[in-house]
Short mmCIF file of C-alpha atoms in Angstrom, two decimals:
data_model
loop_
_atom_site.label_atom_id
_atom_site.label_comp_id
_atom_site.label_asym_id
_atom_site.label_seq_id
_atom_site.Cartn_x
_atom_site.Cartn_y
_atom_site.Cartn_z
CA UNK A 203 18.21 -2.23 13.01
CA UNK A 204 18.85 -0.39 9.60
CA UNK A 205 17.49 3.31 9.54
CA UNK A 206 16.92 5.05 5.97
CA UNK A 207 16.38 8.50 6.16
CA UNK A 208 14.71 10.45 2.96
CA UNK A 209 15.06 14.20 2.94
CA UNK A 210 12.19 15.59 1.53
CA UNK A 211 8.61 14.80 2.16
CA UNK A 212 6.99 15.50 -1.63
CA UNK A 213 5.63 12.58 -3.83
CA UNK A 214 8.88 10.88 -4.61
CA UNK A 215 10.33 10.91 -0.84
CA UNK A 216 6.80 9.91 0.51
CA UNK A 217 6.05 7.20 -2.04
CA UNK A 218 9.81 5.88 -1.34
CA UNK A 219 8.80 5.76 2.52
CA UNK A 220 5.31 4.20 1.97
CA UNK A 221 6.33 1.47 -0.42
CA UNK A 222 9.84 0.91 1.50
CA UNK A 223 7.44 0.03 4.81
CA UNK A 224 5.22 -2.25 2.54
CA UNK A 225 8.60 -4.30 1.62
CA UNK A 226 10.34 -4.11 5.50
CA UNK A 227 7.99 -4.09 8.49
CA UNK A 228 11.43 -3.47 10.83
CA UNK A 229 13.56 -0.82 9.79
CA UNK A 230 13.86 2.51 10.81
CA UNK A 231 12.56 4.97 8.54
CA UNK A 232 12.80 8.78 9.05
CA UNK A 233 11.57 11.52 6.58
CA UNK A 234 12.91 15.07 6.94
CA UNK A 235 11.55 17.91 5.56
CA UNK A 236 11.66 22.02 6.28
CA UNK A 237 8.64 22.68 4.40
CA UNK A 238 5.90 21.37 6.20
CA UNK A 239 5.10 18.76 8.72
CA UNK A 240 3.08 16.70 6.69
CA UNK A 241 2.68 15.45 2.62
CA UNK A 242 0.59 17.67 1.06
CA UNK A 243 -0.34 17.60 -2.50
CA UNK A 244 1.83 20.67 -4.18
CA UNK A 245 -0.33 20.60 -7.42
CA UNK A 246 -3.53 21.78 -4.97
CA UNK A 247 -1.59 25.01 -3.66
CA UNK A 248 -3.21 27.16 -6.51
CA UNK A 249 -6.78 25.92 -5.12
CA UNK A 250 -5.58 27.27 -1.51
CA UNK A 251 -4.60 30.29 -2.47
CA UNK A 252 -8.04 30.90 -4.55
CA UNK A 253 -10.47 29.34 -1.73
CA UNK A 254 -11.33 26.38 -3.07
CA UNK A 255 -9.60 24.02 -0.50
CA UNK A 256 -7.72 24.38 2.49
CA UNK A 257 -4.46 23.42 3.44
CA UNK A 258 -5.80 20.18 5.53
CA UNK A 259 -7.80 19.29 2.53
CA UNK A 260 -4.67 18.92 0.63
CA UNK A 261 -3.24 16.44 2.69
CA UNK A 262 -3.82 12.58 1.41
CA UNK A 263 -3.21 10.79 4.54
CA UNK A 264 -4.79 11.71 7.78
CA UNK A 265 -2.01 12.98 10.30
CA UNK A 266 -2.02 9.38 12.79
CA UNK A 267 -1.03 7.92 9.40
CA UNK A 268 2.69 8.07 10.05
CA UNK A 269 2.84 6.85 13.82
CA UNK A 270 0.41 4.31 12.74
CA UNK A 271 3.06 2.86 10.03
CA UNK A 272 6.07 4.02 11.95
CA UNK A 273 7.51 6.66 9.80
CA UNK A 274 9.17 9.34 11.72
CA UNK A 275 8.73 12.75 10.57
CA UNK A 276 11.10 15.29 11.26
CA UNK A 277 10.77 19.19 10.40
CA UNK A 278 14.37 20.38 10.08
CA UNK A 279 16.63 21.91 7.37
CA UNK A 280 19.39 19.63 6.64
CA UNK A 281 22.64 22.17 6.09
CA UNK A 282 25.42 19.42 4.85
CA UNK A 283 25.90 16.30 4.73
CA UNK A 284 29.18 13.90 6.08
CA UNK A 285 29.12 11.02 3.38
CA UNK A 286 32.17 9.46 4.95
CA UNK A 287 30.62 9.21 8.22
CA UNK A 288 26.97 9.13 6.96
CA UNK A 289 25.74 12.11 9.37
CA UNK A 290 23.51 14.67 8.59
CA UNK A 291 24.12 18.34 9.94
CA UNK A 292 20.77 20.28 10.71
CA UNK A 293 20.47 24.15 10.87
CA UNK A 294 20.55 24.60 14.89
CA UNK A 295 23.33 22.18 15.28
CA UNK A 296 21.70 18.73 15.48
CA UNK A 297 22.99 15.79 13.88
CA UNK A 298 21.39 12.26 12.47
CA UNK A 299 23.03 9.05 11.67
CA UNK A 300 21.79 7.36 8.59
CA UNK A 301 22.74 3.96 6.85
CA UNK A 302 20.70 4.71 3.71
CA UNK A 303 20.12 8.25 2.64
CA UNK A 304 17.63 9.26 -0.23
CA UNK A 305 17.69 12.71 -1.37
CA UNK A 306 14.52 13.39 -2.60
CA UNK A 307 15.24 17.22 -2.82
CA UNK A 308 12.91 18.51 -5.20
CA UNK A 309 13.18 21.64 -7.53
CA UNK A 310 13.33 25.37 -7.01
CA UNK A 311 12.20 28.20 -9.50
CA UNK A 312 15.07 29.62 -12.03
CA UNK A 313 16.55 32.81 -11.48
CA UNK A 314 18.89 33.94 -14.39
CA UNK A 315 20.87 36.52 -13.07
CA UNK A 316 18.45 39.47 -13.88
CA UNK A 317 19.16 42.83 -11.86
CA UNK A 318 16.42 42.99 -8.89
CA UNK A 319 15.43 39.50 -9.11
CA UNK A 320 15.72 38.95 -5.10
CA UNK A 321 13.62 42.36 -4.18
CA UNK A 322 10.85 42.30 -1.76
CA UNK A 323 7.96 41.22 -4.18
CA UNK A 324 9.86 39.07 -6.55
CA UNK A 325 8.80 35.50 -5.82
CA UNK A 326 8.34 31.92 -7.49
CA UNK A 327 5.58 29.27 -6.93
CA UNK A 328 6.59 25.88 -6.12
CA UNK A 329 6.69 25.79 -2.00
CA UNK A 330 4.15 25.81 0.70
CA UNK A 331 6.72 28.97 1.47
CA UNK A 332 5.94 30.13 -1.76
CA UNK A 333 2.18 30.27 -1.08
CA UNK A 334 2.58 31.77 2.25
CA UNK A 335 4.99 34.76 0.69
CA UNK A 336 2.36 35.22 -2.31
CA UNK A 337 -0.60 35.46 0.41
CA UNK A 338 1.94 38.30 2.16
CA UNK A 339 3.07 40.13 -1.10
CA UNK A 340 -0.95 40.27 -2.48
CA UNK A 341 -2.59 41.39 1.17
CA UNK A 342 -4.74 44.40 0.47
CA UNK A 343 -4.24 45.36 3.84
CA UNK A 344 -0.87 44.59 4.68
CA UNK A 345 2.74 45.64 3.59
CA UNK A 346 3.78 45.60 0.78
CA UNK A 347 1.21 47.97 -0.66
CA UNK A 348 -1.97 46.70 -2.59
CA UNK A 349 -0.99 45.03 -5.74
CA UNK A 350 -2.07 47.09 -8.71
CA UNK A 351 -0.59 45.01 -11.30
CA UNK A 352 1.85 41.73 -11.48
CA UNK A 353 4.29 40.91 -14.09
CA UNK A 354 4.86 36.71 -14.64
CA UNK A 355 8.15 35.98 -16.67
CA UNK A 356 8.13 33.17 -18.72
CA UNK A 357 5.27 31.38 -19.98
CA UNK A 358 4.46 27.65 -18.96
CA UNK A 359 2.12 25.59 -16.41
CA UNK A 360 3.42 27.29 -13.38
CA UNK A 361 2.72 30.62 -14.95
CA UNK A 362 -0.53 30.07 -16.21
CA UNK A 363 -1.59 29.04 -12.49
CA UNK A 364 0.04 31.89 -11.20
CA UNK A 365 -1.71 34.11 -13.56
CA UNK A 366 -5.37 32.59 -12.85
CA UNK A 367 -4.53 32.59 -9.06
CA UNK A 368 -4.14 36.30 -9.19
CA UNK A 369 -6.98 37.12 -11.29
CA UNK A 370 -9.02 35.56 -8.56
CA UNK A 371 -8.10 38.26 -6.57
CA UNK A 372 -8.70 40.93 -9.03
CA UNK A 373 -5.09 41.77 -9.76
CA UNK A 374 -4.27 42.51 -13.42
CA UNK A 375 -1.53 40.28 -15.11
CA UNK A 376 1.01 40.84 -17.77
CA UNK A 377 2.92 37.93 -19.03
CA UNK A 378 6.58 38.29 -20.85
CA UNK A 379 7.38 35.43 -23.20
CA UNK A 380 10.35 35.67 -25.25
CA UNK A 381 8.81 33.19 -27.73
CA UNK A 382 6.72 34.02 -30.62
CA UNK A 383 3.73 32.28 -29.14
CA UNK A 384 2.70 31.01 -25.27
CA UNK A 385 4.73 27.82 -24.30
CA UNK A 386 6.51 27.97 -27.59
CA UNK A 387 8.78 25.19 -27.02
CA UNK A 388 6.12 22.60 -26.32
CA UNK A 389 3.16 23.48 -27.89
CA UNK A 390 2.44 23.41 -31.61
CA UNK A 391 1.47 27.04 -33.04
CA UNK A 392 -2.23 26.55 -33.47
CA UNK A 393 -2.70 25.06 -29.87
CA UNK A 394 -0.80 27.72 -28.81
CA UNK A 395 -2.69 30.67 -30.21
CA UNK A 396 -5.98 28.89 -28.95
CA UNK A 397 -4.40 29.50 -25.30
CA UNK A 398 -3.49 32.86 -26.19
CA UNK A 399 -7.01 33.86 -27.24
CA UNK A 400 -8.21 32.14 -24.03
CA UNK A 401 -5.65 34.03 -22.02
CA UNK A 402 -7.27 37.52 -23.76
CA UNK A 403 -10.66 36.61 -22.88
CA UNK A 404 -9.45 36.62 -19.36
CA UNK A 405 -7.89 40.26 -19.87
CA UNK A 406 -4.00 38.96 -19.27
CA UNK A 407 -2.00 41.34 -21.27
CA UNK A 408 0.47 38.59 -22.89
CA UNK A 409 3.51 39.85 -24.56
CA UNK A 410 5.38 37.74 -27.03
CA UNK A 411 9.18 38.31 -28.09
CA UNK A 412 9.52 39.85 -24.60
CA UNK A 413 12.09 39.87 -22.36
CA UNK A 414 13.07 40.86 -18.85
CA UNK A 415 15.83 43.19 -18.75
CA UNK A 416 15.80 44.55 -15.05
CA UNK A 417 13.34 44.39 -11.87
CA UNK A 418 13.00 47.83 -10.64
CA UNK A 419 13.35 48.82 -6.95
CA UNK A 420 11.28 51.58 -5.12
CA UNK A 421 13.02 53.61 -2.28
CA UNK A 422 12.57 51.31 0.14
CA UNK A 423 13.82 47.98 -1.66
CA UNK A 424 10.38 46.86 -2.92
CA UNK A 425 9.48 46.28 -6.68
CA UNK A 426 7.88 49.32 -8.50
CA UNK A 427 8.33 48.02 -12.30
CA UNK A 428 10.18 46.02 -14.69
CA UNK A 429 12.17 47.18 -17.72
CA UNK A 430 12.03 44.94 -20.99
CA UNK A 431 14.45 44.71 -23.62
CA UNK A 432 12.95 46.97 -25.71
CA UNK A 433 13.24 49.88 -23.06
CA UNK A 434 9.68 49.72 -21.93
CA UNK A 435 8.73 49.89 -18.27
CA UNK A 436 5.84 48.36 -16.94
CA UNK A 437 4.61 49.35 -13.01
CA UNK A 438 3.80 46.56 -11.17
CA UNK A 439 4.47 45.68 -7.31
CA UNK A 440 4.56 41.96 -7.95
CA UNK A 441 6.69 39.97 -9.97
CA UNK A 442 6.48 36.43 -10.45
CA UNK A 443 9.32 34.06 -11.78
CA UNK A 444 7.88 31.18 -13.87
CA UNK A 445 10.56 30.54 -16.01
CA UNK A 446 10.62 26.89 -15.20
CA UNK A 447 12.22 24.87 -12.42
CA UNK A 448 15.89 23.79 -11.67
CA UNK A 449 17.12 20.67 -9.22
CA UNK A 450 17.21 22.09 -5.74
CA UNK A 451 20.79 20.89 -5.06
CA UNK A 452 22.60 23.83 -4.39
CA UNK A 453 24.21 22.89 -1.08
CA UNK A 454 25.69 19.41 -2.59
CA UNK A 455 27.89 21.25 -5.18
CA UNK A 456 31.30 20.98 -4.29
CA UNK A 457 30.92 17.81 -2.59
CA UNK A 458 31.97 14.07 -3.55
CA UNK A 459 28.34 13.34 -4.83
CA UNK A 460 28.51 13.46 -8.54
CA UNK A 461 25.95 16.19 -10.12
CA UNK A 462 25.42 18.00 -12.97
CA UNK A 463 21.99 19.81 -13.31
CA UNK A 464 20.77 17.29 -11.19
CA UNK A 465 22.10 14.37 -8.83
CA UNK A 466 23.56 12.10 -11.18
CA UNK A 467 22.20 8.24 -10.83
CA UNK A 468 21.73 5.13 -12.72
CA UNK A 469 18.28 3.25 -13.93
CA UNK A 470 18.20 2.12 -9.98
CA UNK A 471 18.53 5.55 -8.82
CA UNK A 472 22.07 4.97 -7.20
CA UNK A 473 24.14 7.91 -6.91
CA UNK A 474 28.19 7.15 -7.00
CA UNK A 475 28.54 7.15 -3.72
CA UNK A 476 27.13 3.63 -1.47
CA UNK A 477 24.08 3.49 0.28
CA UNK A 478 23.08 6.98 -1.07
CA UNK A 479 19.99 7.37 -3.47
CA UNK A 480 18.25 10.14 -5.38
CA UNK A 481 14.74 10.22 -6.58
CA UNK A 482 12.16 12.90 -7.98
CA UNK A 483 13.00 16.43 -9.11
CA UNK A 484 16.37 16.58 -8.06
CA UNK A 485 17.32 13.20 -10.25
CA UNK A 486 19.13 13.29 -13.75
CA UNK A 487 19.68 10.09 -15.26
CA UNK A 488 23.21 9.27 -16.55
CA UNK A 489 21.93 7.21 -19.36
CA UNK A 490 17.74 8.17 -20.03
CA UNK A 491 15.35 5.55 -20.36
CA UNK A 492 15.22 5.33 -24.46
CA UNK A 493 13.05 8.06 -25.58
CA UNK A 494 13.15 9.94 -22.30
CA UNK A 495 14.62 12.99 -20.98
CA UNK A 496 17.44 12.95 -18.28
CA UNK A 497 15.42 15.19 -15.76
CA UNK A 498 11.60 14.31 -15.53
CA UNK A 499 10.14 16.75 -13.38
CA UNK A 500 6.44 15.51 -13.31
CA UNK A 501 4.31 14.52 -10.54
CA UNK A 502 3.72 10.68 -11.83
CA UNK A 503 7.32 10.22 -12.53
CA UNK A 504 8.18 11.02 -8.94
CA UNK A 505 5.57 8.69 -7.76
CA UNK A 506 6.89 6.02 -9.75
CA UNK A 507 10.70 6.51 -9.05
CA UNK A 508 9.47 6.13 -5.42
CA UNK A 509 7.98 2.77 -5.98
CA UNK A 510 10.96 1.90 -8.32
CA UNK A 511 13.38 3.06 -5.25
CA UNK A 512 11.72 1.11 -2.51
CA UNK A 513 12.46 -2.03 -4.04
CA UNK A 514 16.14 -1.12 -4.49
CA UNK A 515 16.42 0.02 -1.16
CA UNK A 516 14.91 -3.59 0.19
CA UNK A 517 17.73 -5.29 -1.55
CA UNK A 518 15.58 -6.30 -4.90
CA UNK A 519 16.71 -3.53 -7.34
CA UNK A 520 14.40 -2.43 -9.99
CA UNK A 521 15.17 -0.08 -12.68
CA UNK A 522 12.86 2.54 -13.53
CA UNK A 523 10.44 2.35 -16.39
CA UNK A 524 8.14 5.17 -16.35
CA UNK A 525 6.12 3.67 -19.53
CA UNK A 526 4.50 6.44 -22.09
CA UNK A 527 5.15 10.24 -21.44
CA UNK A 528 1.89 11.62 -20.47
CA UNK A 529 0.88 14.98 -18.89
CA UNK A 530 -2.01 17.09 -17.94
CA UNK A 531 -2.71 20.65 -16.74
CA UNK A 532 -5.43 23.33 -16.91
CA UNK A 533 -5.08 26.87 -18.85
CA UNK A 534 -7.54 28.89 -17.04
CA UNK A 535 -10.91 27.04 -18.25
CA UNK A 536 -9.00 24.57 -20.97
CA UNK A 537 -8.34 21.46 -19.88
CA UNK A 538 -5.03 19.96 -21.54
CA UNK A 539 -3.62 16.30 -21.69
CA UNK A 540 -0.65 14.75 -23.94
CA UNK A 541 0.29 11.27 -24.15
CA UNK A 542 3.24 9.91 -26.28
CA UNK A 543 5.11 12.09 -28.16
CA UNK A 544 3.74 15.31 -29.67
CA UNK A 545 6.57 17.96 -30.66
CA UNK A 546 5.71 21.58 -31.96
CA UNK A 547 6.97 20.68 -35.48
CA UNK A 548 6.82 16.78 -36.96
CA UNK A 549 9.78 15.41 -36.59
CA UNK A 550 11.68 13.65 -39.89
CA UNK A 551 8.78 10.51 -41.01
CA UNK A 552 6.30 11.89 -38.95
CA UNK A 553 2.66 13.59 -39.75
CA UNK A 554 0.50 15.84 -37.68
CA UNK A 555 -3.00 15.78 -37.86
CA UNK A 556 -5.09 18.57 -36.25
CA UNK A 557 -8.62 19.39 -35.50
CA UNK A 558 -10.47 22.29 -33.62
CA UNK A 559 -13.66 22.38 -32.89
CA UNK A 560 -15.34 25.65 -34.20
CA UNK A 561 -16.01 27.16 -30.64
CA UNK A 562 -11.88 27.61 -30.64
CA UNK A 563 -11.59 25.88 -27.21
CA UNK A 564 -11.16 22.09 -28.05
CA UNK A 565 -8.87 20.33 -30.18
CA UNK A 566 -7.16 17.51 -30.93
CA UNK A 567 -3.97 16.66 -32.43
CA UNK A 568 -2.57 13.36 -33.71
CA UNK A 569 1.45 12.35 -34.14
CA UNK A 570 1.78 9.62 -36.33
CA UNK A 571 4.51 7.89 -38.54
CA UNK A 572 3.93 8.86 -42.41
CA UNK A 573 4.57 5.35 -43.99
CA UNK A 574 3.44 2.84 -41.07
CA UNK A 575 0.65 5.35 -39.73
CA UNK A 576 1.87 4.04 -36.35
CA UNK A 577 -0.06 6.37 -33.87
CA UNK A 578 3.03 8.39 -31.70
CA UNK A 579 1.20 10.81 -29.31
CA UNK A 580 -1.90 12.93 -29.23
CA UNK A 581 -2.54 16.43 -27.63
CA UNK A 582 -6.10 17.23 -26.38
CA UNK A 583 -7.24 20.46 -25.07
CA UNK A 584 -10.86 20.81 -23.62
CA UNK A 585 -11.31 17.50 -24.39
CA UNK A 586 -10.78 14.54 -21.73
CA UNK A 587 -9.40 11.45 -22.72
CA UNK A 588 -9.12 7.86 -20.98
CA UNK A 589 -5.51 7.44 -19.85
CA UNK A 590 -5.57 3.24 -20.03
CA UNK A 591 -7.05 3.52 -23.37
CA UNK A 592 -4.19 5.69 -24.76
CA UNK A 593 -1.85 3.60 -22.93
CA UNK A 594 -3.19 0.68 -24.45
CA UNK A 595 -3.09 2.10 -28.20
CA UNK A 596 0.21 3.10 -27.75
CA UNK A 597 1.63 -0.33 -26.53
CA UNK A 598 -0.06 -2.30 -29.21
CA UNK A 599 1.24 0.52 -31.70
CA UNK A 600 -2.31 1.01 -33.21
CA UNK A 601 -2.22 3.26 -36.37
CA UNK A 602 -3.68 6.60 -36.36
CA UNK A 603 -6.60 5.44 -38.55
CA UNK A 604 -7.72 2.89 -35.31
CA UNK A 605 -7.27 5.76 -33.18
CA UNK A 606 -9.31 8.20 -35.23
CA UNK A 607 -12.10 5.20 -35.65
CA UNK A 608 -12.33 4.29 -32.22
CA UNK A 609 -12.10 7.55 -30.20
CA UNK A 610 -15.37 7.28 -28.71
CA UNK A 611 -13.60 4.71 -26.72
CA UNK A 612 -10.83 7.32 -25.30
CA UNK A 613 -13.72 10.24 -24.44
CA UNK A 614 -14.01 10.61 -21.31
CA UNK A 615 -15.96 13.92 -20.94
CA UNK A 616 -18.74 13.99 -18.72
CA UNK A 617 -22.36 12.64 -19.10
CA UNK A 618 -24.51 14.70 -21.79
CA UNK A 619 -21.43 16.48 -23.11
CA UNK A 620 -22.13 16.53 -27.10
CA UNK A 621 -19.62 14.18 -28.88
CA UNK A 622 -17.26 15.66 -31.20
CA UNK A 623 -16.06 12.45 -32.91
CA UNK A 624 -17.99 12.66 -36.34
CA UNK A 625 -16.80 15.93 -36.94
CA UNK A 626 -13.21 14.85 -36.23
CA UNK A 627 -13.35 11.77 -38.62
CA UNK A 628 -14.67 13.80 -41.37
CA UNK A 629 -11.90 16.29 -41.17
CA UNK A 630 -9.23 13.41 -40.78
CA UNK A 631 -10.80 11.47 -43.85
CA UNK A 632 -10.14 15.20 -46.06
CA UNK A 633 -6.47 15.29 -44.35
CA UNK A 634 -5.74 11.64 -45.12
CA UNK A 635 -8.04 11.09 -48.19
CA UNK A 636 -9.18 7.47 -46.48
CA UNK A 637 -12.43 6.57 -45.66
CA UNK A 638 -12.77 6.15 -41.88
CA UNK A 639 -15.77 3.97 -40.05
CA UNK A 640 -16.37 5.73 -36.73
CA UNK A 641 -16.84 2.81 -34.20
CA UNK A 642 -19.58 2.81 -31.56
CA UNK A 643 -18.22 2.92 -28.09
CA UNK A 644 -17.03 -0.59 -26.96
CA UNK A 645 -18.11 -0.82 -22.93
CA UNK A 646 -15.98 -3.91 -22.90
CA UNK A 647 -12.81 -2.04 -23.96
CA UNK A 648 -13.17 0.95 -21.85
CA UNK A 649 -14.32 -1.26 -18.51
CA UNK A 650 -13.14 -4.96 -19.29
CA UNK A 651 -16.67 -6.40 -19.04
#
């Protein structure tokens, strides 16, 4: 009986196991993780900390699911891999043989060699252990002493989540962002300024064009402050390293497995070694799908990779096809969605249309081709859009005019929300010089009736 071993119980590893079991009822499947006993929703870590959910509420499957589907779960830390003999060595000396090996190793918070980055009170936010560490670091009754201020290094999605978490505990936050505006490598200036205003309303001390130089220790080896490159010292008792993540592949460096920033794979998620595969955050594609990045470290791409890899493991190879790019997040009280491609500045031959509501908390940005008007992508802040509708428009290469005139079909805001479409159409007419008819909502298009 073939034995497939999966290292990592995140969304990609678990999706691989589940779909492989659907395809093959006989083979032995083992999932190894040092993080938790069971798969949980990593994106819900912040809600556990804020008291909105319990850890057990974040597990998508009941604990009996795994034995029922004959997926063996093993809590262990893999120390090294002998690819020639197909054996894993775990801390404690235990070994395990495999016929097929799937590396679903996830990510780790970036560190850039800052002095003091390993002090007590310095941490990232990725794993369940990071959550436990944050609980310990901010425990007002424990050690270290009560946190009077936290400094977060790097502006992005993880950073804003950590800021919101700390604010719920009454901990003031200072953000150090080296760009001229928040998340400036992703967001256009107007959206970034909207988020910066919103952060100020929540009393977040945002320092743009500010770079960390050193994390300072007290006499006991705990954080007491940071020094930024202009020489200023900011006193703090917690430092959050939120400058992105990188593939968690350190223990594989120097082995016969080919790696770069991540584990190098082909479109079928095969590595350079026979019967060794990789999936999820730790993957780097040798030849990325047209228009996509070599590393794609978001939840839904990990799920698609898992579904894809299960087919390959079962002998019916399927190439990774992620479809159109999309992502979603929440900046405190402002929800964010993006579909297709919207860059901070229009690329050659492209045009941006930007509309912002007078309340300063809702906006739409369309990116489209100047000559053909082909719709390329959209950013939405404070407005919920339907994934299926946007995906259909991108697939059909609809025009920007069509998207604007049918925006009511995409609106997924809750009932009784005041619509914004008429104001947006008026702004688009002024932008384009063309008259646009705002179409009524089509239930047939939305629900397929």
